[in-house]
Amino acid sequence: MNTAGHSEATAHRGLELTPFRGLRYDPDRVGSLAAVTSPPYDVVVRPDGVHHLQSADPHNIVRLILPQAGTPSAGTEQAAHTLRRWLDEGILAADPEPGLYVYEQHDEGGMLQRGVIGALRVTAPGEGVVLPHEDVMPPVVADRAALMRATRANLEPLLLTYRGDGTAAEVVERTAEKPPLLATTTEDGFHHRLWSITDPTDMARIQSDLARRQALIADGHHRWATYLRLRAEHPSPSPWDHGLVLLVDTARYPLRVRAIHRLLHHLPVADALTAVEGLFRTRRLDTPLTEALAALADASCAGNAFLLAGDGAFHLLDRPDPDLLARTIPADRPAAWRSLDATVLHTTLLDHVWHIPEDSPAHIAYIHDTAATVAKAERDGGTAVLMHPVREEVVRDLARQGVMMPRKSTSFGPKPASGLVLRALEI
């Protein structure tokens, strides 16, 4: 790559955020705004979670983002029909004029996150404007693409982070002093507020700040890959040239970075431990989860470490055999990538030691909630592999080098609630 030319191009063409007429629930037509929201589609991983959300309100957004039907194609058609019906009935209505949206989340523990929701110009990774840091699973991209084609809508915003100069943040904070369009508290304890920005001067100040920035995909790699696929399918210019995002300036509002854990369905803990004997140091911890996670954090300071669970105890794996790592981890990648826990897990443990295909839902699940991962492993007789989170600066540094981390390596948050504002491509 011509680095000089690449830098010059991206200096003149950074993040391009455009206003749109947001689709929002009419609060008079639903039980409550909290009852129609949902976590992002890939966090609602269990059928009981879908059922719980569907039961909360007949118009819960999960009926659009995770339609339940006999076949995938039937599901996408059902979602499209549901969206059209809700629009016809006034359950969802478009705001009167295009705007950008300020979105705020905060909890009782002092976490405060604010950002701007808009329609972002979709750019390929080679342009260096929006930086992915994880690989994606093609079947998931195909599923999301089918859903977006059928509904002709961006149903939930991706979470992107950038580091600005404060111009956009100043507009965001001034806007947050005004009465919001909506305010609600979801069952996870997070308070959500949304404002619209329609003043041309304020929108221009935000756009000017962003025009010199690059963003890191914090959450939504599969949906961004879907945006790229759909843009390629439609001659430009078209509404598919843009996709719905939430942009958070982490210089002002740092995100939390958490791990995503693995559940190995058909591998009992005893078999997992037998396979790693002599390859990792293993220690049994008969302690509560919080203490086991503290031990994992301590061990992670010195190198790669994992917690296995599923048999009623915790087992700390650390100090991997250097010869094993040298044999199994590609040497043509940066040292920061080779030393990632997710790299060691996927290339060494899953591929070479346990022989588990990482892209087979029948063999492995990716779960954000730590306690839920342990409980499911104990209930099903599988193995939970608990991970320690990676630092955001490591993620950003690898992304700038164009190096992809193993899939589902990080969980940035808090994630935007789905259902507060949608983007219809033809409105």
GROMACS .gro file of C-alpha atoms in nm:
model
  427
    1MET     CA    1   0.000   0.000   0.000
    2ASN     CA    2   0.116   0.354  -0.069
    3THR     CA    3   0.110   0.479   0.288
    4ALA     CA    4   0.157   0.843   0.197
    5GLY     CA    5  -0.125   0.838  -0.056
    6HIS     CA    6  -0.345   0.646   0.186
    7SER     CA    7  -0.287   0.903   0.462
    8GLU     CA    8  -0.355   1.192   0.227
    9ALA     CA    9  -0.681   1.037   0.108
   10THR     CA   10  -0.812   0.969   0.457
   11ALA     CA   11  -0.707   1.314   0.579
   12HIS     CA   12  -0.949   1.467   0.331
   13ARG     CA   13  -1.225   1.213   0.367
   14GLY     CA   14  -1.299   1.097   0.716
   15LEU     CA   15  -1.627   1.015   0.885
   16GLU     CA   16  -1.925   1.151   0.691
   17LEU     CA   17  -2.235   1.155   0.911
   18THR     CA   18  -2.566   1.264   0.762
   19PRO     CA   19  -2.902   1.340   0.925
   20PHE     CA   20  -3.204   1.117   0.873
   21ARG     CA   21  -3.570   1.102   0.974
   22GLY     CA   22  -3.563   0.861   1.264
   23LEU     CA   23  -3.836   0.602   1.310
   24ARG     CA   24  -3.948   0.599   1.672
   25TYR     CA   25  -4.219   0.430   1.874
   26ASP     CA   26  -4.524   0.639   1.955
   27PRO     CA   27  -4.524   0.622   2.338
   28ASP     CA   28  -4.905   0.643   2.340
   29ARG     CA   29  -4.931   0.325   2.131
   30VAL     CA   30  -4.706   0.095   2.339
   31GLY     CA   31  -4.705  -0.014   2.701
   32SER     CA   32  -4.378   0.164   2.776
   33LEU     CA   33  -4.064   0.254   2.584
   34ALA     CA   34  -3.859   0.022   2.807
   35ALA     CA   35  -4.090  -0.269   2.720
   36VAL     CA   36  -4.028  -0.234   2.345
   37THR     CA   37  -3.648  -0.211   2.363
   38SER     CA   38  -3.400  -0.495   2.342
   39PRO     CA   39  -3.027  -0.551   2.367
   40PRO     CA   40  -2.856  -0.581   2.025
   41TYR     CA   41  -2.957  -0.893   1.833
   42ASP     CA   42  -2.633  -1.082   1.906
   43VAL     CA   43  -2.662  -1.031   2.282
   44VAL     CA   44  -3.009  -1.190   2.287
   45VAL     CA   45  -2.858  -1.533   2.230
   46ARG     CA   46  -3.101  -1.762   2.410
   47PRO     CA   47  -3.453  -1.856   2.299
   48ASP     CA   48  -3.580  -1.782   2.650
   49GLY     CA   49  -3.438  -1.430   2.612
   50VAL     CA   50  -3.633  -1.379   2.290
   51HIS     CA   51  -3.949  -1.513   2.454
   52HIS     CA   52  -3.900  -1.285   2.754
   53LEU     CA   53  -3.871  -0.979   2.529
   54GLN     CA   54  -4.166  -1.081   2.314
   55SER     CA   55  -4.373  -1.117   2.630
   56ALA     CA   56  -4.274  -0.772   2.755
   57ASP     CA   57  -4.481  -0.601   2.483
   58PRO     CA   58  -4.638  -0.724   2.157
   59HIS     CA   59  -4.443  -0.453   1.975
   60ASN     CA   60  -4.098  -0.528   2.119
   61ILE     CA   61  -3.822  -0.460   1.866
   62VAL     CA   62  -3.700  -0.820   1.900
   63ARG     CA   63  -3.984  -0.916   1.663
   64LEU     CA   64  -3.795  -0.722   1.395
   65ILE     CA   65  -3.432  -0.797   1.478
   66LEU     CA   66  -3.482  -1.167   1.568
   67PRO     CA   67  -3.803  -1.281   1.399
   68GLN     CA   68  -3.912  -1.630   1.502
   69ALA     CA   69  -4.038  -1.844   1.216
   70GLY     CA   70  -3.996  -2.191   1.071
   71THR     CA   71  -3.720  -2.095   0.825
   72PRO     CA   72  -3.478  -1.803   0.796
   73SER     CA   73  -3.650  -1.674   0.482
   74ALA     CA   74  -3.990  -1.693   0.652
   75GLY     CA   75  -3.844  -1.497   0.941
   76THR     CA   76  -3.715  -1.213   0.726
   77GLU     CA   77  -4.048  -1.186   0.543
   78GLN     CA   78  -4.229  -1.188   0.875
   79ALA     CA   79  -4.009  -0.903   1.002
   80ALA     CA   80  -4.075  -0.700   0.686
   81HIS     CA   81  -4.451  -0.755   0.719
   82THR     CA   82  -4.441  -0.663   1.089
   83LEU     CA   83  -4.251  -0.340   1.018
   84ARG     CA   84  -4.494  -0.239   0.743
   85ARG     CA   85  -4.790  -0.310   0.972
   86TRP     CA   86  -4.644  -0.109   1.259
   87LEU     CA   87  -4.583   0.184   1.024
   88ASP     CA   88  -4.936   0.163   0.885
   89GLU     CA   89  -5.084   0.149   1.237
   90GLY     CA   90  -4.869   0.435   1.368
   91ILE     CA   91  -4.685   0.218   1.620
   92LEU     CA   92  -4.366   0.350   1.461
   93ALA     CA   93  -4.360   0.695   1.304
   94ALA     CA   94  -4.093   0.901   1.130
   95ASP     CA   95  -3.980   1.226   1.286
   96PRO     CA   96  -4.097   1.531   1.087
   97GLU     CA   97  -3.753   1.648   0.972
   98PRO     CA   98  -3.409   1.493   0.931
   99GLY     CA   99  -3.168   1.526   1.218
  100LEU     CA  100  -2.882   1.377   1.411
  101TYR     CA  101  -2.963   1.226   1.749
  102VAL     CA  102  -2.783   1.263   2.080
  103TYR     CA  103  -2.809   0.943   2.281
  104GLU     CA  104  -2.723   0.911   2.650
  105GLN     CA  105  -2.690   0.607   2.875
  106HIS     CA  106  -2.608   0.613   3.243
  107ASP     CA  107  -2.636   0.380   3.539
  108GLU     CA  108  -2.638   0.414   3.915
  109GLY     CA  109  -2.270   0.321   3.931
  110GLY     CA  110  -2.166   0.646   3.766
  111MET     CA  111  -2.122   0.519   3.410
  112LEU     CA  112  -2.217   0.795   3.163
  113GLN     CA  113  -2.197   0.758   2.788
  114ARG     CA  114  -2.312   1.006   2.527
  115GLY     CA  115  -2.280   0.995   2.152
  116VAL     CA  116  -2.433   1.093   1.820
  117ILE     CA  117  -2.657   0.868   1.610
  118GLY     CA  118  -2.666   0.931   1.236
  119ALA     CA  119  -2.637   0.771   0.894
  120LEU     CA  120  -2.266   0.716   0.828
  121ARG     CA  121  -2.113   0.682   0.482
  122VAL     CA  122  -2.013   0.318   0.442
  123THR     CA  123  -1.642   0.278   0.368
  124ALA     CA  124  -1.425  -0.024   0.295
  125PRO     CA  125  -1.152  -0.114   0.547
  126GLY     CA  126  -0.884  -0.012   0.297
  127GLU     CA  127  -0.999   0.350   0.315
  128GLY     CA  128  -0.886   0.364   0.679
  129VAL     CA  129  -1.195   0.554   0.793
  130VAL     CA  130  -1.387   0.287   0.984
  131LEU     CA  131  -1.154   0.030   1.138
  132PRO     CA  132  -1.276  -0.323   1.210
  133HIS     CA  133  -1.078  -0.529   1.458
  134GLU     CA  134  -1.250  -0.869   1.440
  135ASP     CA  135  -1.321  -1.121   1.169
  136VAL     CA  136  -1.683  -1.200   1.091
  137MET     CA  137  -1.878  -1.520   1.030
  138PRO     CA  138  -2.022  -1.525   0.675
  139PRO     CA  139  -2.349  -1.700   0.774
  140VAL     CA  140  -2.426  -1.422   1.022
  141VAL     CA  141  -2.358  -1.154   0.760
  142ALA     CA  142  -2.584  -1.337   0.516
  143ASP     CA  143  -2.859  -1.352   0.779
  144ARG     CA  144  -2.837  -0.980   0.862
  145ALA     CA  145  -2.822  -0.889   0.492
  146ALA     CA  146  -3.141  -1.088   0.420
  147LEU     CA  147  -3.315  -0.910   0.708
  148MET     CA  148  -3.207  -0.562   0.594
  149ARG     CA  149  -3.305  -0.635   0.233
  150ALA     CA  150  -3.650  -0.752   0.338
  151THR     CA  151  -3.721  -0.467   0.581
  152ARG     CA  152  -3.529  -0.201   0.384
  153ALA     CA  153  -3.425  -0.060   0.718
  154ASN     CA  154  -3.136  -0.029   0.961
  155LEU     CA  155  -3.309  -0.164   1.270
  156GLU     CA  156  -3.038  -0.092   1.529
  157PRO     CA  157  -2.729   0.128   1.541
  158LEU     CA  158  -2.373  -0.003   1.548
  159LEU     CA  159  -2.143   0.129   1.823
  160LEU     CA  160  -1.835   0.309   1.690
  161THR     CA  161  -1.571   0.498   1.887
  162TYR     CA  162  -1.350   0.787   1.782
  163ARG     CA  163  -1.127   1.045   1.948
  164GLY     CA  164  -1.237   1.398   1.863
  165ASP     CA  165  -1.124   1.750   1.942
  166GLY     CA  166  -1.426   1.832   2.157
  167THR     CA  167  -1.627   2.029   1.899
  168ALA     CA  168  -1.890   1.759   1.855
  169ALA     CA  169  -1.882   1.676   2.226
  170GLU     CA  170  -1.959   2.040   2.310
  171VAL     CA  171  -2.272   2.026   2.092
  172VAL     CA  172  -2.365   1.692   2.247
  173GLU     CA  173  -2.335   1.822   2.602
  174ARG     CA  174  -2.522   2.143   2.529
  175THR     CA  175  -2.802   1.941   2.368
  176ALA     CA  176  -2.820   1.714   2.673
  177GLU     CA  177  -2.918   2.014   2.887
  178LYS     CA  178  -3.249   2.039   2.698
  179PRO     CA  179  -3.565   1.832   2.751
  180PRO     CA  180  -3.523   1.497   2.570
  181LEU     CA  181  -3.745   1.344   2.304
  182LEU     CA  182  -3.767   1.035   2.521
  183ALA     CA  183  -3.641   0.898   2.849
  184THR     CA  184  -3.672   0.545   2.982
  185THR     CA  185  -3.505   0.298   3.217
  186THR     CA  186  -3.450  -0.059   3.100
  187GLU     CA  187  -3.452  -0.364   3.325
  188ASP     CA  188  -3.073  -0.376   3.335
  189GLY     CA  189  -3.082  -0.050   3.533
  190PHE     CA  190  -2.958   0.175   3.254
  191HIS     CA  191  -3.129   0.509   3.200
  192HIS     CA  192  -3.165   0.614   2.835
  193ARG     CA  193  -3.236   0.959   2.689
  194LEU     CA  194  -3.258   1.075   2.328
  195TRP     CA  195  -3.255   1.422   2.169
  196SER     CA  196  -3.269   1.534   1.807
  197ILE     CA  197  -3.039   1.796   1.655
  198THR     CA  198  -3.195   1.973   1.359
  199ASP     CA  199  -3.020   2.310   1.381
  200PRO     CA  200  -2.799   2.339   1.070
  201THR     CA  201  -2.516   2.509   1.260
  202ASP     CA  202  -2.500   2.240   1.527
  203MET     CA  203  -2.514   1.963   1.268
  204ALA     CA  204  -2.236   2.130   1.068
  205ARG     CA  205  -2.012   2.157   1.376
  206ILE     CA  206  -2.051   1.785   1.446
  207GLN     CA  207  -1.992   1.694   1.083
  208SER     CA  208  -1.683   1.916   1.065
  209ASP     CA  209  -1.528   1.751   1.371
  210LEU     CA  210  -1.601   1.401   1.240
  211ALA     CA  211  -1.475   1.476   0.889
  212ARG     CA  212  -1.116   1.453   1.016
  213ARG     CA  213  -1.165   1.139   1.225
  214GLN     CA  214  -1.143   0.765   1.191
  215ALA     CA  215  -1.356   0.532   1.400
  216LEU     CA  216  -1.308   0.192   1.557
  217ILE     CA  217  -1.595  -0.056   1.538
  218ALA     CA  218  -1.666  -0.127   1.904
  219ASP     CA  219  -1.976  -0.340   1.849
  220GLY     CA  220  -2.138  -0.441   1.520
  221HIS     CA  221  -1.875  -0.600   1.295
  222HIS     CA  222  -2.129  -0.827   1.129
  223ARG     CA  223  -2.370  -0.541   1.066
  224TRP     CA  224  -2.091  -0.324   0.922
  225ALA     CA  225  -1.992  -0.612   0.692
  226THR     CA  226  -2.362  -0.631   0.600
  227TYR     CA  227  -2.365  -0.258   0.517
  228LEU     CA  228  -2.065  -0.315   0.287
  229ARG     CA  229  -2.235  -0.607   0.114
  230LEU     CA  230  -2.560  -0.420   0.059
  231ARG     CA  231  -2.381  -0.108  -0.065
  232ALA     CA  232  -2.203  -0.324  -0.324
  233GLU     CA  233  -2.538  -0.464  -0.439
  234HIS     CA  234  -2.692  -0.124  -0.515
  235PRO     CA  235  -2.558   0.129  -0.770
  236SER     CA  236  -2.445   0.448  -0.601
  237PRO     CA  237  -2.587   0.689  -0.508
  238SER     CA  238  -2.845   0.501  -0.303
  239PRO     CA  239  -2.969   0.491   0.057
  240TRP     CA  240  -2.749   0.182   0.101
  241ASP     CA  241  -2.441   0.407   0.082
  242HIS     CA  242  -2.504   0.488   0.449
  243GLY     CA  243  -2.569   0.285   0.763
  244LEU     CA  244  -2.705   0.363   1.108
  245VAL     CA  245  -2.437   0.413   1.376
  246LEU     CA  246  -2.381   0.556   1.722
  247LEU     CA  247  -2.049   0.745   1.741
  248VAL     CA  248  -1.897   0.793   2.087
  249ASP     CA  249  -1.597   1.018   2.151
  250THR     CA  250  -1.395   0.803   2.392
  251ALA     CA  251  -1.168   1.096   2.474
  252ARG     CA  252  -1.473   1.233   2.658
  253TYR     CA  253  -1.667   0.912   2.735
  254PRO     CA  254  -1.443   0.604   2.772
  255LEU     CA  255  -1.621   0.275   2.707
  256ARG     CA  256  -1.609  -0.037   2.918
  257VAL     CA  257  -1.429  -0.328   2.754
  258ARG     CA  258  -1.539  -0.672   2.865
  259ALA     CA  259  -1.462  -1.023   2.753
  260ILE     CA  260  -1.688  -1.253   2.553
  261HIS     CA  261  -1.680  -1.606   2.689
  262ARG     CA  262  -1.697  -1.938   2.508
  263LEU     CA  263  -1.925  -2.232   2.580
  264LEU     CA  264  -1.801  -2.563   2.437
  265HIS     CA  265  -2.115  -2.773   2.410
  266HIS     CA  266  -1.974  -3.124   2.370
  267LEU     CA  267  -1.650  -3.104   2.567
  268PRO     CA  268  -1.679  -3.205   2.936
  269VAL     CA  269  -1.444  -3.024   3.172
  270ALA     CA  270  -1.264  -3.345   3.264
  271ASP     CA  271  -1.181  -3.412   2.897
  272ALA     CA  272  -1.069  -3.051   2.846
  273LEU     CA  273  -0.833  -3.074   3.142
  274THR     CA  274  -0.692  -3.411   3.032
  275ALA     CA  275  -0.611  -3.269   2.689
  276VAL     CA  276  -0.414  -2.972   2.828
  277GLU     CA  277  -0.218  -3.173   3.082
  278GLY     CA  278   0.150  -3.088   3.046
  279LEU     CA  279   0.072  -2.804   2.805
  280PHE     CA  280  -0.063  -2.547   3.054
  281ARG     CA  281  -0.035  -2.515   3.428
  282THR     CA  282  -0.376  -2.602   3.575
  283ARG     CA  283  -0.505  -2.519   3.923
  284ARG     CA  284  -0.844  -2.608   4.070
  285LEU     CA  285  -1.016  -2.316   4.247
  286ASP     CA  286  -1.297  -2.404   4.485
  287THR     CA  287  -1.400  -2.040   4.522
  288PRO     CA  288  -1.697  -1.820   4.422
  289LEU     CA  289  -1.705  -1.675   4.072
  290THR     CA  290  -1.588  -1.329   4.179
  291GLU     CA  291  -1.276  -1.471   4.346
  292ALA     CA  292  -1.206  -1.699   4.051
  293LEU     CA  293  -1.225  -1.400   3.814
  294ALA     CA  294  -0.986  -1.208   4.040
  295ALA     CA  295  -0.741  -1.499   4.016
  296LEU     CA  296  -0.780  -1.493   3.638
  297ALA     CA  297  -0.705  -1.119   3.631
  298ASP     CA  298  -0.390  -1.172   3.839
  299ALA     CA  299  -0.270  -1.456   3.617
  300SER     CA  300  -0.341  -1.251   3.302
  301CYS     CA  301  -0.088  -0.989   3.414
  302ALA     CA  302   0.188  -1.245   3.361
  303GLY     CA  303   0.067  -1.401   3.037
  304ASN     CA  304  -0.213  -1.600   2.878
  305ALA     CA  305  -0.471  -1.736   3.120
  306PHE     CA  306  -0.820  -1.887   3.108
  307LEU     CA  307  -1.080  -2.014   3.353
  308LEU     CA  308  -1.259  -2.340   3.278
  309ALA     CA  309  -1.591  -2.412   3.447
  310GLY     CA  310  -1.880  -2.652   3.419
  311ASP     CA  311  -1.814  -2.921   3.681
  312GLY     CA  312  -1.893  -2.719   3.992
  313ALA     CA  313  -1.544  -2.574   4.031
  314PHE     CA  314  -1.314  -2.336   3.846
  315HIS     CA  315  -0.989  -2.441   3.684
  316LEU     CA  316  -0.724  -2.178   3.611
  317LEU     CA  317  -0.511  -2.244   3.303
  318ASP     CA  318  -0.196  -2.036   3.264
  319ARG     CA  319   0.174  -2.057   3.176
  320PRO     CA  320   0.131  -2.224   2.836
  321ASP     CA  321   0.426  -2.426   2.707
  322PRO     CA  322   0.636  -2.191   2.489
  323ASP     CA  323   0.709  -2.471   2.241
  324LEU     CA  324   0.336  -2.535   2.202
  325LEU     CA  325   0.275  -2.167   2.123
  326ALA     CA  326   0.565  -2.158   1.877
  327ARG     CA  327   0.422  -2.462   1.694
  328THR     CA  328   0.064  -2.343   1.676
  329ILE     CA  329   0.059  -1.962   1.648
  330PRO     CA  330   0.149  -1.801   1.311
  331ALA     CA  331   0.478  -1.615   1.331
  332ASP     CA  332   0.389  -1.363   1.058
  333ARG     CA  333   0.164  -1.150   1.279
  334PRO     CA  334   0.249  -0.865   1.521
  335ALA     CA  335   0.361  -0.969   1.868
  336ALA     CA  336   0.054  -0.801   2.019
  337TRP     CA  337  -0.171  -1.031   1.813
  338ARG     CA  338   0.031  -1.345   1.888
  339SER     CA  339   0.005  -1.281   2.260
  340LEU     CA  340  -0.371  -1.221   2.274
  341ASP     CA  341  -0.567  -1.463   2.491
  342ALA     CA  342  -0.819  -1.499   2.208
  343THR     CA  343  -0.539  -1.592   1.966
  344VAL     CA  344  -0.406  -1.860   2.200
  345LEU     CA  345  -0.756  -1.988   2.266
  346HIS     CA  346  -0.855  -2.017   1.900
  347THR     CA  347  -0.530  -2.121   1.731
  348THR     CA  348  -0.380  -2.331   2.008
  349LEU     CA  349  -0.656  -2.467   2.231
  350LEU     CA  350  -0.955  -2.490   1.998
  351ASP     CA  351  -0.771  -2.587   1.680
  352HIS     CA  352  -0.481  -2.799   1.800
  353VAL     CA  353  -0.564  -2.926   2.148
  354TRP     CA  354  -0.942  -2.964   2.166
  355HIS     CA  355  -1.014  -2.988   1.790
  356ILE     CA  356  -1.328  -2.773   1.806
  357PRO     CA  357  -1.444  -2.577   1.498
  358GLU     CA  358  -1.479  -2.213   1.599
  359ASP     CA  359  -1.753  -2.137   1.346
  360SER     CA  360  -1.988  -2.424   1.432
  361PRO     CA  361  -2.283  -2.323   1.654
  362ALA     CA  362  -2.332  -2.693   1.729
  363HIS     CA  363  -1.993  -2.698   1.904
  364ILE     CA  364  -1.936  -2.347   2.041
  365ALA     CA  365  -2.139  -2.051   2.163
  366TYR     CA  366  -2.020  -1.698   2.237
  367ILE     CA  367  -2.183  -1.553   2.549
  368HIS     CA  368  -2.134  -1.210   2.707
  369ASP     CA  369  -2.274  -1.287   3.053
  370THR     CA  370  -2.019  -1.463   3.276
  371ALA     CA  371  -2.258  -1.624   3.523
  372ALA     CA  372  -2.489  -1.740   3.243
  373THR     CA  373  -2.196  -1.907   3.065
  374VAL     CA  374  -2.102  -2.100   3.379
  375ALA     CA  375  -2.461  -2.197   3.457
  376LYS     CA  376  -2.524  -2.329   3.105
  377ALA     CA  377  -2.202  -2.531   3.107
  378GLU     CA  378  -2.297  -2.690   3.439
  379ARG     CA  379  -2.650  -2.762   3.318
  380ASP     CA  380  -2.544  -2.912   2.984
  381GLY     CA  381  -2.222  -3.088   3.081
  382GLY     CA  382  -2.003  -2.870   2.860
  383THR     CA  383  -1.705  -2.646   2.931
  384ALA     CA  384  -1.720  -2.272   2.989
  385VAL     CA  385  -1.402  -2.089   2.889
  386LEU     CA  386  -1.394  -1.756   3.072
  387MET     CA  387  -1.175  -1.482   2.928
  388HIS     CA  388  -1.007  -1.171   3.070
  389PRO     CA  389  -1.083  -0.851   2.871
  390VAL     CA  390  -0.825  -0.692   2.643
  391ARG     CA  391  -0.744  -0.321   2.673
  392GLU     CA  392  -0.900  -0.077   2.423
  393GLU     CA  393  -0.562   0.068   2.324
  394VAL     CA  394  -0.443  -0.278   2.216
  395VAL     CA  395  -0.757  -0.321   2.004
  396ARG     CA  396  -0.715   0.021   1.840
  397ASP     CA  397  -0.344  -0.031   1.772
  398LEU     CA  398  -0.404  -0.363   1.596
  399ALA     CA  399  -0.695  -0.217   1.398
  400ARG     CA  400  -0.477   0.068   1.272
  401GLN     CA  401  -0.227  -0.192   1.150
  402GLY     CA  402  -0.508  -0.369   0.965
  403VAL     CA  403  -0.470  -0.678   1.183
  404MET     CA  404  -0.791  -0.865   1.265
  405MET     CA  405  -0.838  -1.010   1.610
  406PRO     CA  406  -1.006  -1.349   1.648
  407ARG     CA  407  -1.384  -1.319   1.628
  408LYS     CA  408  -1.574  -1.221   1.940
  409SER     CA  409  -1.255  -1.105   2.115
  410THR     CA  410  -1.407  -0.805   2.291
  411SER     CA  411  -1.732  -0.665   2.420
  412PHE     CA  412  -1.742  -0.286   2.430
  413GLY     CA  413  -2.020  -0.120   2.618
  414PRO     CA  414  -2.257  -0.008   2.722
  415LYS     CA  415  -2.419  -0.103   2.393
  416PRO     CA  416  -2.703   0.110   2.256
  417ALA     CA  417  -3.049  -0.025   2.326
  418SER     CA  418  -3.230  -0.140   2.013
  419GLY     CA  419  -3.571   0.012   1.951
  420LEU     CA  420  -3.517   0.376   2.046
  421VAL     CA  421  -3.451   0.501   1.692
  422LEU     CA  422  -3.452   0.315   1.359
  423ARG     CA  423  -3.368   0.419   1.003
  424ALA     CA  424  -3.598   0.334   0.715
  425LEU     CA  425  -3.416   0.363   0.384
  426GLU     CA  426  -3.715   0.500   0.194
  427ILE     CA  427  -3.833   0.767   0.438
   0.00000   0.00000   0.00000
